[in-house]
PDB file with SEQRES, HELIX, SHEET and CRYST1 records, atoms N, CA, C and O in Angstrom:
SEQRES   1 A   58  UNK UNK UNK UNK UNK UNK UNK UNK UNK UNK UNK UNK UNK          
SEQRES   2 A   58  UNK UNK UNK UNK UNK UNK UNK UNK UNK UNK UNK UNK UNK          
SEQRES   3 A   58  UNK UNK UNK UNK UNK UNK UNK UNK UNK UNK UNK UNK UNK          
SEQRES   4 A   58  UNK UNK UNK UNK UNK UNK UNK UNK UNK UNK UNK UNK UNK          
SEQRES   5 A   58  UNK UNK UNK UNK UNK UNK                                      
HELIX    1 AA1 UNK A    7  UNK A   22  1                                  16    
HELIX    2 AA2 UNK A   36  UNK A   46  1                                  11    
CRYST1    1.000    1.000    1.000  90.00  90.00  90.00 P 1           1          
ATOM      1  N   UNK A   1      17.394  13.056  11.582  1.00  0.00           N  
ATOM      2  CA  UNK A   1      16.656  14.304  11.428  1.00  0.00           C  
ATOM      3  C   UNK A   1      16.455  14.904  12.803  1.00  0.00           C  
ATOM      4  O   UNK A   1      15.963  14.162  13.654  1.00  0.00           O  
ATOM      5  N   UNK A   2      16.762  16.119  13.131  1.00  0.00           N  
ATOM      6  CA  UNK A   2      16.590  16.629  14.341  1.00  0.00           C  
ATOM      7  C   UNK A   2      15.171  16.866  14.924  1.00  0.00           C  
ATOM      8  O   UNK A   2      14.960  16.843  16.137  1.00  0.00           O  
ATOM      9  N   UNK A   3      14.244  17.087  14.028  1.00  0.00           N  
ATOM     10  CA  UNK A   3      12.893  17.196  14.349  1.00  0.00           C  
ATOM     11  C   UNK A   3      12.130  15.983  14.066  1.00  0.00           C  
ATOM     12  O   UNK A   3      12.292  15.399  12.995  1.00  0.00           O  
ATOM     13  N   UNK A   4      11.288  15.552  14.973  1.00  0.00           N  
ATOM     14  CA  UNK A   4      10.505  14.407  14.785  1.00  0.00           C  
ATOM     15  C   UNK A   4       9.145  14.801  14.136  1.00  0.00           C  
ATOM     16  O   UNK A   4       8.538  15.721  14.684  1.00  0.00           O  
ATOM     17  N   UNK A   5       8.605  14.234  13.066  1.00  0.00           N  
ATOM     18  CA  UNK A   5       7.391  14.516  12.466  1.00  0.00           C  
ATOM     19  C   UNK A   5       6.433  13.279  12.607  1.00  0.00           C  
ATOM     20  O   UNK A   5       6.862  12.127  12.555  1.00  0.00           O  
ATOM     21  N   UNK A   6       5.100  13.591  12.790  1.00  0.00           N  
ATOM     22  CA  UNK A   6       4.298  12.455  12.849  1.00  0.00           C  
ATOM     23  C   UNK A   6       4.081  11.994  11.364  1.00  0.00           C  
ATOM     24  O   UNK A   6       4.563  12.609  10.413  1.00  0.00           O  
ATOM     25  N   UNK A   7       3.328  10.879  11.244  1.00  0.00           N  
ATOM     26  CA  UNK A   7       3.306  10.300   9.896  1.00  0.00           C  
ATOM     27  C   UNK A   7       2.530  11.090   8.901  1.00  0.00           C  
ATOM     28  O   UNK A   7       2.767  10.970   7.699  1.00  0.00           O  
ATOM     29  N   UNK A   8       1.593  11.911   9.363  1.00  0.00           N  
ATOM     30  CA  UNK A   8       0.881  12.851   8.456  1.00  0.00           C  
ATOM     31  C   UNK A   8       1.777  13.922   8.011  1.00  0.00           C  
ATOM     32  O   UNK A   8       1.804  14.247   6.824  1.00  0.00           O  
ATOM     33  N   UNK A   9       2.480  14.463   8.853  1.00  0.00           N  
ATOM     34  CA  UNK A   9       3.484  15.544   8.451  1.00  0.00           C  
ATOM     35  C   UNK A   9       4.563  14.939   7.470  1.00  0.00           C  
ATOM     36  O   UNK A   9       4.924  15.577   6.482  1.00  0.00           O  
ATOM     37  N   UNK A  10       5.045  13.745   7.755  1.00  0.00           N  
ATOM     38  CA  UNK A  10       6.029  13.116   6.887  1.00  0.00           C  
ATOM     39  C   UNK A  10       5.432  12.797   5.560  1.00  0.00           C  
ATOM     40  O   UNK A  10       6.105  12.981   4.546  1.00  0.00           O  
ATOM     41  N   UNK A  11       4.213  12.331   5.493  1.00  0.00           N  
ATOM     42  CA  UNK A  11       3.549  12.111   4.134  1.00  0.00           C  
ATOM     43  C   UNK A  11       3.427  13.364   3.429  1.00  0.00           C  
ATOM     44  O   UNK A  11       3.687  13.400   2.226  1.00  0.00           O  
ATOM     45  N   UNK A  12       3.027  14.477   4.105  1.00  0.00           N  
ATOM     46  CA  UNK A  12       2.787  15.794   3.405  1.00  0.00           C  
ATOM     47  C   UNK A  12       4.037  16.388   2.919  1.00  0.00           C  
ATOM     48  O   UNK A  12       4.070  16.964   1.831  1.00  0.00           O  
ATOM     49  N   UNK A  13       5.112  16.268   3.707  1.00  0.00           N  
ATOM     50  CA  UNK A  13       6.496  16.679   3.313  1.00  0.00           C  
ATOM     51  C   UNK A  13       7.003  15.932   2.038  1.00  0.00           C  
ATOM     52  O   UNK A  13       7.497  16.510   1.070  1.00  0.00           O  
ATOM     53  N   UNK A  14       6.840  14.701   2.136  1.00  0.00           N  
ATOM     54  CA  UNK A  14       7.310  13.785   0.958  1.00  0.00           C  
ATOM     55  C   UNK A  14       6.583  14.137  -0.241  1.00  0.00           C  
ATOM     56  O   UNK A  14       7.141  14.333  -1.321  1.00  0.00           O  
ATOM     57  N   UNK A  15       5.155  14.227  -0.022  1.00  0.00           N  
ATOM     58  CA  UNK A  15       4.359  14.468  -1.202  1.00  0.00           C  
ATOM     59  C   UNK A  15       4.609  15.833  -1.833  1.00  0.00           C  
ATOM     60  O   UNK A  15       4.486  15.998  -3.047  1.00  0.00           O  
ATOM     61  N   UNK A  16       4.956  16.799  -1.009  1.00  0.00           N  
ATOM     62  CA  UNK A  16       5.135  18.087  -1.523  1.00  0.00           C  
ATOM     63  C   UNK A  16       6.505  18.094  -2.316  1.00  0.00           C  
ATOM     64  O   UNK A  16       6.604  18.668  -3.400  1.00  0.00           O  
ATOM     65  N   UNK A  17       7.470  17.480  -1.764  1.00  0.00           N  
ATOM     66  CA  UNK A  17       8.720  17.415  -2.357  1.00  0.00           C  
ATOM     67  C   UNK A  17       8.750  16.553  -3.675  1.00  0.00           C  
ATOM     68  O   UNK A  17       9.503  16.812  -4.613  1.00  0.00           O  
ATOM     69  N   UNK A  18       7.875  15.522  -3.659  1.00  0.00           N  
ATOM     70  CA  UNK A  18       7.726  14.769  -4.937  1.00  0.00           C  
ATOM     71  C   UNK A  18       7.100  15.533  -6.072  1.00  0.00           C  
ATOM     72  O   UNK A  18       7.466  15.361  -7.234  1.00  0.00           O  
ATOM     73  N   UNK A  19       6.153  16.378  -5.727  1.00  0.00           N  
ATOM     74  CA  UNK A  19       5.560  17.373  -6.712  1.00  0.00           C  
ATOM     75  C   UNK A  19       6.599  18.262  -7.301  1.00  0.00           C  
ATOM     76  O   UNK A  19       6.690  18.465  -8.512  1.00  0.00           O  
ATOM     77  N   UNK A  20       7.454  18.837  -6.311  1.00  0.00           N  
ATOM     78  CA  UNK A  20       8.478  19.748  -6.811  1.00  0.00           C  
ATOM     79  C   UNK A  20       9.384  18.971  -7.777  1.00  0.00           C  
ATOM     80  O   UNK A  20       9.743  19.524  -8.817  1.00  0.00           O  
ATOM     81  N   UNK A  21       9.776  17.702  -7.486  1.00  0.00           N  
ATOM     82  CA  UNK A  21      10.573  16.983  -8.310  1.00  0.00           C  
ATOM     83  C   UNK A  21      10.046  16.672  -9.607  1.00  0.00           C  
ATOM     84  O   UNK A  21      10.752  16.635 -10.615  1.00  0.00           O  
ATOM     85  N   UNK A  22       8.739  16.436  -9.590  1.00  0.00           N  
ATOM     86  CA  UNK A  22       8.088  16.122 -10.855  1.00  0.00           C  
ATOM     87  C   UNK A  22       8.004  17.279 -11.819  1.00  0.00           C  
ATOM     88  O   UNK A  22       7.867  17.110 -13.031  1.00  0.00           O  
ATOM     89  N   UNK A  23       8.097  18.548 -11.195  1.00  0.00           N  
ATOM     90  CA  UNK A  23       8.152  19.770 -12.076  1.00  0.00           C  
ATOM     91  C   UNK A  23       9.609  20.170 -12.404  1.00  0.00           C  
ATOM     92  O   UNK A  23       9.840  21.229 -12.988  1.00  0.00           O  
ATOM     93  N   UNK A  24      10.527  19.377 -12.053  1.00  0.00           N  
ATOM     94  CA  UNK A  24      11.912  19.663 -12.452  1.00  0.00           C  
ATOM     95  C   UNK A  24      12.860  20.196 -11.429  1.00  0.00           C  
ATOM     96  O   UNK A  24      13.966  20.606 -11.779  1.00  0.00           O  
ATOM     97  N   UNK A  25      12.481  20.208 -10.193  1.00  0.00           N  
ATOM     98  CA  UNK A  25      13.382  20.728  -9.112  1.00  0.00           C  
ATOM     99  C   UNK A  25      14.615  19.842  -9.045  1.00  0.00           C  
ATOM    100  O   UNK A  25      14.564  18.650  -9.349  1.00  0.00           O  
ATOM    101  N   UNK A  26      15.770  20.474  -8.623  1.00  0.00           N  
ATOM    102  CA  UNK A  26      17.038  19.602  -8.651  1.00  0.00           C  
ATOM    103  C   UNK A  26      16.941  18.607  -7.446  1.00  0.00           C  
ATOM    104  O   UNK A  26      16.347  18.880  -6.403  1.00  0.00           O  
ATOM    105  N   UNK A  27      17.585  17.425  -7.695  1.00  0.00           N  
ATOM    106  CA  UNK A  27      17.692  16.343  -6.698  1.00  0.00           C  
ATOM    107  C   UNK A  27      18.633  16.652  -5.780  1.00  0.00           C  
ATOM    108  O   UNK A  27      19.709  17.091  -6.185  1.00  0.00           O  
ATOM    109  N   UNK A  28      18.403  16.481  -4.397  1.00  0.00           N  
ATOM    110  CA  UNK A  28      19.508  16.929  -3.396  1.00  0.00           C  
ATOM    111  C   UNK A  28      20.337  15.758  -2.996  1.00  0.00           C  
ATOM    112  O   UNK A  28      21.319  15.966  -2.283  1.00  0.00           O  
ATOM    113  N   UNK A  29      20.048  14.559  -3.375  1.00  0.00           N  
ATOM    114  CA  UNK A  29      20.867  13.484  -3.051  1.00  0.00           C  
ATOM    115  C   UNK A  29      21.257  12.731  -4.239  1.00  0.00           C  
ATOM    116  O   UNK A  29      20.588  12.845  -5.265  1.00  0.00           O  
ATOM    117  N   UNK A  30      22.366  11.908  -4.187  1.00  0.00           N  
ATOM    118  CA  UNK A  30      22.690  11.069  -5.347  1.00  0.00           C  
ATOM    119  C   UNK A  30      21.796   9.756  -5.291  1.00  0.00           C  
ATOM    120  O   UNK A  30      21.756   9.068  -4.270  1.00  0.00           O  
ATOM    121  N   UNK A  31      21.137   9.467  -6.350  1.00  0.00           N  
ATOM    122  CA  UNK A  31      20.322   8.356  -6.359  1.00  0.00           C  
ATOM    123  C   UNK A  31      20.238   7.734  -7.765  1.00  0.00           C  
ATOM    124  O   UNK A  31      20.490   8.380  -8.783  1.00  0.00           O  
ATOM    125  N   UNK A  32      19.877   6.473  -7.759  1.00  0.00           N  
ATOM    126  CA  UNK A  32      19.541   5.742  -9.098  1.00  0.00           C  
ATOM    127  C   UNK A  32      18.140   5.667  -9.277  1.00  0.00           C  
ATOM    128  O   UNK A  32      17.701   5.080 -10.267  1.00  0.00           O  
ATOM    129  N   UNK A  33      17.360   6.197  -8.428  1.00  0.00           N  
ATOM    130  CA  UNK A  33      15.861   6.111  -8.461  1.00  0.00           C  
ATOM    131  C   UNK A  33      15.316   7.124  -9.569  1.00  0.00           C  
ATOM    132  O   UNK A  33      16.006   8.091  -9.891  1.00  0.00           O  
ATOM    133  N   UNK A  34      14.224   6.918 -10.076  1.00  0.00           N  
ATOM    134  CA  UNK A  34      13.614   7.755 -11.079  1.00  0.00           C  
ATOM    135  C   UNK A  34      12.233   8.285 -10.701  1.00  0.00           C  
ATOM    136  O   UNK A  34      11.773   9.305 -11.214  1.00  0.00           O  
ATOM    137  N   UNK A  35      11.588   7.557  -9.787  1.00  0.00           N  
ATOM    138  CA  UNK A  35      10.237   8.062  -9.378  1.00  0.00           C  
ATOM    139  C   UNK A  35      10.342   9.070  -8.345  1.00  0.00           C  
ATOM    140  O   UNK A  35      11.001   8.888  -7.322  1.00  0.00           O  
ATOM    141  N   UNK A  36       9.623  10.258  -8.631  1.00  0.00           N  
ATOM    142  CA  UNK A  36       9.810  11.350  -7.719  1.00  0.00           C  
ATOM    143  C   UNK A  36       9.477  11.008  -6.268  1.00  0.00           C  
ATOM    144  O   UNK A  36      10.181  11.457  -5.364  1.00  0.00           O  
ATOM    145  N   UNK A  37       8.390  10.201  -6.011  1.00  0.00           N  
ATOM    146  CA  UNK A  37       8.098   9.846  -4.588  1.00  0.00           C  
ATOM    147  C   UNK A  37       9.235   9.181  -3.894  1.00  0.00           C  
ATOM    148  O   UNK A  37       9.555   9.496  -2.748  1.00  0.00           O  
ATOM    149  N   UNK A  38       9.897   8.187  -4.641  1.00  0.00           N  
ATOM    150  CA  UNK A  38      11.016   7.438  -4.044  1.00  0.00           C  
ATOM    151  C   UNK A  38      12.204   8.358  -3.786  1.00  0.00           C  
ATOM    152  O   UNK A  38      12.867   8.240  -2.756  1.00  0.00           O  
ATOM    153  N   UNK A  39      12.480   9.283  -4.724  1.00  0.00           N  
ATOM    154  CA  UNK A  39      13.603  10.239  -4.468  1.00  0.00           C  
ATOM    155  C   UNK A  39      13.223  11.054  -3.287  1.00  0.00           C  
ATOM    156  O   UNK A  39      14.010  11.179  -2.348  1.00  0.00           O  
ATOM    157  N   UNK A  40      11.983  11.649  -3.290  1.00  0.00           N  
ATOM    158  CA  UNK A  40      11.648  12.463  -2.079  1.00  0.00           C  
ATOM    159  C   UNK A  40      11.753  11.660  -0.681  1.00  0.00           C  
ATOM    160  O   UNK A  40      12.141  12.189   0.361  1.00  0.00           O  
ATOM    161  N   UNK A  41      11.390  10.435  -0.789  1.00  0.00           N  
ATOM    162  CA  UNK A  41      11.636   9.669   0.523  1.00  0.00           C  
ATOM    163  C   UNK A  41      12.958   9.465   0.861  1.00  0.00           C  
ATOM    164  O   UNK A  41      13.302   9.399   2.041  1.00  0.00           O  
ATOM    165  N   UNK A  42      13.822   9.347  -0.162  1.00  0.00           N  
ATOM    166  CA  UNK A  42      15.368   9.154   0.109  1.00  0.00           C  
ATOM    167  C   UNK A  42      16.027  10.503   0.654  1.00  0.00           C  
ATOM    168  O   UNK A  42      16.921  10.543   1.499  1.00  0.00           O  
ATOM    169  N   UNK A  43      15.452  11.569   0.045  1.00  0.00           N  
ATOM    170  CA  UNK A  43      15.864  12.867   0.553  1.00  0.00           C  
ATOM    171  C   UNK A  43      15.354  13.141   1.948  1.00  0.00           C  
ATOM    172  O   UNK A  43      16.093  13.739   2.730  1.00  0.00           O  
ATOM    173  N   UNK A  44      14.227  12.775   2.298  1.00  0.00           N  
ATOM    174  CA  UNK A  44      13.648  12.873   3.687  1.00  0.00           C  
ATOM    175  C   UNK A  44      14.497  12.090   4.660  1.00  0.00           C  
ATOM    176  O   UNK A  44      14.862  12.564   5.737  1.00  0.00           O  
ATOM    177  N   UNK A  45      14.809  10.834   4.229  1.00  0.00           N  
ATOM    178  CA  UNK A  45      15.734   9.962   5.143  1.00  0.00           C  
ATOM    179  C   UNK A  45      17.046  10.511   5.390  1.00  0.00           C  
ATOM    180  O   UNK A  45      17.611  10.369   6.474  1.00  0.00           O  
ATOM    181  N   UNK A  46      17.580  11.175   4.347  1.00  0.00           N  
ATOM    182  CA  UNK A  46      18.871  11.790   4.368  1.00  0.00           C  
ATOM    183  C   UNK A  46      18.829  13.109   5.212  1.00  0.00           C  
ATOM    184  O   UNK A  46      19.904  13.594   5.566  1.00  0.00           O  
ATOM    185  N   UNK A  47      17.750  13.665   5.526  1.00  0.00           N  
ATOM    186  CA  UNK A  47      17.635  14.940   6.247  1.00  0.00           C  
ATOM    187  C   UNK A  47      18.039  16.121   5.569  1.00  0.00           C  
ATOM    188  O   UNK A  47      18.520  17.052   6.215  1.00  0.00           O  
ATOM    189  N   UNK A  48      17.884  16.192   4.223  1.00  0.00           N  
ATOM    190  CA  UNK A  48      18.389  17.277   3.528  1.00  0.00           C  
ATOM    191  C   UNK A  48      17.144  18.220   2.937  1.00  0.00           C  
ATOM    192  O   UNK A  48      17.341  19.137   2.140  1.00  0.00           O  
ATOM    193  N   UNK A  49      16.006  17.898   3.386  1.00  0.00           N  
ATOM    194  CA  UNK A  49      14.870  18.664   2.886  1.00  0.00           C  
ATOM    195  C   UNK A  49      14.639  20.038   3.765  1.00  0.00           C  
ATOM    196  O   UNK A  49      14.530  19.980   4.989  1.00  0.00           O  
ATOM    197  N   UNK A  50      14.585  21.089   3.147  1.00  0.00           N  
ATOM    198  CA  UNK A  50      14.542  22.360   3.893  1.00  0.00           C  
ATOM    199  C   UNK A  50      13.020  22.696   4.301  1.00  0.00           C  
ATOM    200  O   UNK A  50      12.610  23.848   4.158  1.00  0.00           O  
ATOM    201  N   UNK A  51      12.201  21.702   4.802  1.00  0.00           N  
ATOM    202  CA  UNK A  51      10.846  22.069   5.189  1.00  0.00           C  
ATOM    203  C   UNK A  51      10.743  22.263   6.714  1.00  0.00           C  
ATOM    204  O   UNK A  51      11.482  21.655   7.488  1.00  0.00           O  
ATOM    205  N   UNK A  52       9.835  23.100   7.101  1.00  0.00           N  
ATOM    206  CA  UNK A  52       9.525  23.219   8.470  1.00  0.00           C  
ATOM    207  C   UNK A  52       8.014  23.057   8.612  1.00  0.00           C  
ATOM    208  O   UNK A  52       7.236  23.353   7.706  1.00  0.00           O  
ATOM    209  N   UNK A  53       7.644  22.576   9.785  1.00  0.00           N  
ATOM    210  CA  UNK A  53       6.211  22.331  10.097  1.00  0.00           C  
ATOM    211  C   UNK A  53       5.862  23.326  11.293  1.00  0.00           C  
ATOM    212  O   UNK A  53       6.563  23.300  12.304  1.00  0.00           O  
ATOM    213  N   UNK A  54       4.902  24.106  11.198  1.00  0.00           N  
ATOM    214  CA  UNK A  54       4.249  24.934  12.094  1.00  0.00           C  
ATOM    215  C   UNK A  54       3.116  24.148  12.748  1.00  0.00           C  
ATOM    216  O   UNK A  54       2.250  23.600  12.066  1.00  0.00           O  
ATOM    217  N   UNK A  55       3.133  24.103  14.017  1.00  0.00           N  
ATOM    218  CA  UNK A  55       1.988  23.462  14.733  1.00  0.00           C  
ATOM    219  C   UNK A  55       1.353  24.516  15.567  1.00  0.00           C  
ATOM    220  O   UNK A  55       2.047  25.262  16.257  1.00  0.00           O  
ATOM    221  N   UNK A  56       0.114  24.601  15.529  1.00  0.00           N  
ATOM    222  CA  UNK A  56      -0.759  25.536  16.294  1.00  0.00           C  
ATOM    223  C   UNK A  56      -0.450  25.390  17.748  1.00  0.00           C  
ATOM    224  O   UNK A  56      -0.311  24.280  18.263  1.00  0.00           O  
ATOM    225  N   UNK A  57      -0.341  26.540  18.426  1.00  0.00           N  
ATOM    226  CA  UNK A  57      -0.109  26.574  19.889  1.00  0.00           C  
ATOM    227  C   UNK A  57       1.316  26.287  20.280  1.00  0.00           C  
ATOM    228  O   UNK A  57       1.603  26.137  21.467  1.00  0.00           O  
ATOM    229  N   UNK A  58       2.207  26.207  19.340  1.00  0.00           N  
ATOM    230  CA  UNK A  58       3.645  25.956  19.764  1.00  0.00           C  
ATOM    231  C   UNK A  58       4.531  26.951  19.213  1.00  0.00           C  
ATOM    232  O   UNK A  58       5.737  26.905  19.453  1.00  0.00           O  
TER     233      UNK A  58                                                      
END                                                                             
């Protein structure tokens, strides 16, 4: 992934994506997993999530 996120940002991104998946959003990677959180973590690791993080003062 080109942008480094701290652990809080990573947790927020994965949590938000897991919520989207639980409501039926399409999965962006091929996976055998069924739990939304595990799928979201796999998508995060693959670098396919279209999330951005805005930091104050930057």
